[in-house]
XYZ file of C-alpha atoms in Angstrom:
122
model
C -4.836 -11.270 7.810
C -1.304 -9.827 7.864
C 0.250 -12.599 5.791
C -2.539 -12.447 3.218
C -2.086 -8.664 2.887
C 1.672 -9.026 2.440
C 1.143 -11.804 -0.124
C -1.441 -9.699 -1.953
C 1.001 -6.778 -2.205
C 4.006 -8.755 -3.380
C 2.005 -10.685 -5.983
C 1.282 -7.475 -7.865
C 3.013 -7.297 -11.275
C 6.578 -6.099 -10.725
C 6.270 -5.641 -6.956
C 9.356 -6.035 -4.772
C 9.709 -6.274 -1.002
C 12.496 -4.248 0.618
C 13.676 -3.023 4.017
C 15.364 0.319 3.212
C 14.829 1.697 6.739
C 15.960 -1.331 8.752
C 13.741 -4.104 10.113
C 10.609 -1.974 10.109
C 8.727 -1.048 7.977
C 8.568 -3.552 5.144
C 8.327 -1.497 1.950
C 6.606 -2.787 -1.164
C 7.674 -1.038 -4.358
C 6.920 -1.052 -8.052
C 9.696 0.179 -10.358
C 11.519 1.593 -7.329
C 8.487 3.595 -6.157
C 6.744 2.834 -2.852
C 3.093 1.885 -2.871
C 2.786 0.154 0.521
C 4.651 0.295 3.817
C 3.809 -2.317 6.435
C 4.583 -1.428 10.053
C 4.686 -3.889 12.941
C 2.600 -2.921 15.964
C 2.420 -4.427 19.396
C 0.132 -7.441 19.675
C -2.040 -8.738 16.853
C -2.472 -5.419 15.057
C -0.370 -3.651 12.461
C -0.780 -0.751 10.096
C 0.103 0.033 6.544
C 0.650 3.222 4.628
C -0.901 3.419 1.190
C -0.793 6.109 -1.465
C -4.214 7.623 -2.151
C -5.830 10.288 -4.307
C -6.255 13.317 -1.981
C -10.041 13.559 -2.421
C -10.525 9.839 -1.826
C -8.107 9.976 1.120
C -10.180 12.677 2.819
C -13.401 10.732 2.243
C -11.923 7.499 3.626
C -10.679 9.321 6.731
C -14.132 10.777 7.326
C -15.934 7.469 6.826
C -13.563 4.951 8.411
C -12.043 5.274 11.867
C -9.248 2.876 10.862
C -8.001 5.237 8.121
C -5.835 8.154 9.204
C -3.419 10.630 7.610
C -0.190 8.922 6.517
C 2.212 8.168 9.371
C 5.603 9.783 8.551
C 4.389 10.487 5.004
C 2.891 13.340 2.977
C -0.517 13.418 4.633
C -2.196 14.764 1.510
C -1.220 11.746 -0.619
C -0.853 8.911 1.912
C -3.165 7.185 4.371
C -2.309 4.959 7.291
C -4.704 2.033 7.503
C -5.006 0.383 10.895
C -5.412 -3.371 10.497
C -7.337 -4.066 13.675
C -10.255 -6.174 12.445
C -12.568 -3.240 11.728
C -12.047 -3.427 7.935
C -12.751 -6.382 5.687
C -9.960 -7.951 3.698
C -11.642 -6.801 0.477
C -11.738 -3.172 1.689
C -8.010 -3.320 2.418
C -7.320 -4.981 -0.946
C -9.250 -2.212 -2.718
C -7.065 0.407 -1.017
C -3.915 -1.537 -1.964
C -5.106 -1.740 -5.580
C -5.741 2.010 -5.619
C -2.264 2.750 -4.241
C -0.581 0.407 -6.730
C -2.564 1.866 -9.653
C -1.691 5.451 -8.679
C 2.014 4.635 -8.682
C 1.914 2.596 -11.904
C -0.111 5.256 -13.715
C 2.580 7.841 -12.950
C 5.386 5.712 -14.391
C 6.828 6.341 -17.854
C 4.945 4.555 -20.643
C 7.727 2.047 -21.362
C 7.824 0.971 -17.684
C 4.041 0.617 -17.550
C 4.127 -1.553 -20.657
C 6.887 -3.794 -19.307
C 5.014 -4.216 -15.999
C 1.795 -5.084 -17.829
C 3.627 -7.812 -19.759
C 4.947 -9.490 -16.602
C 3.378 -12.736 -15.487
C 1.618 -12.461 -12.137
C 3.461 -14.056 -9.232
C 1.894 -17.215 -7.838
């Protein structure tokens, strides 16, 4: 599931993969703004930090054991999602989409327009 999640993130319009903090975490950005951080864990599991609307973040944390306040992030606006098999791929993709959309929607209009015109990555 890890490779498919990474691929899903980097195929977003304008997304780039960087390592600004060393080998871990992998940071996925849009227009220089983070929308996903992927942390290596021991064994088969890993976790990712995703930006989230504060009300939705609180609801997800209440409903899903695998969703917690953002690790090393502003806990009001970020969630840490444990990828341990308890969530479906589509649930994780929905959270990634939400994070990406939040970041893109806060970009200046000209940047949003240029991102929208980009061809999706294969």
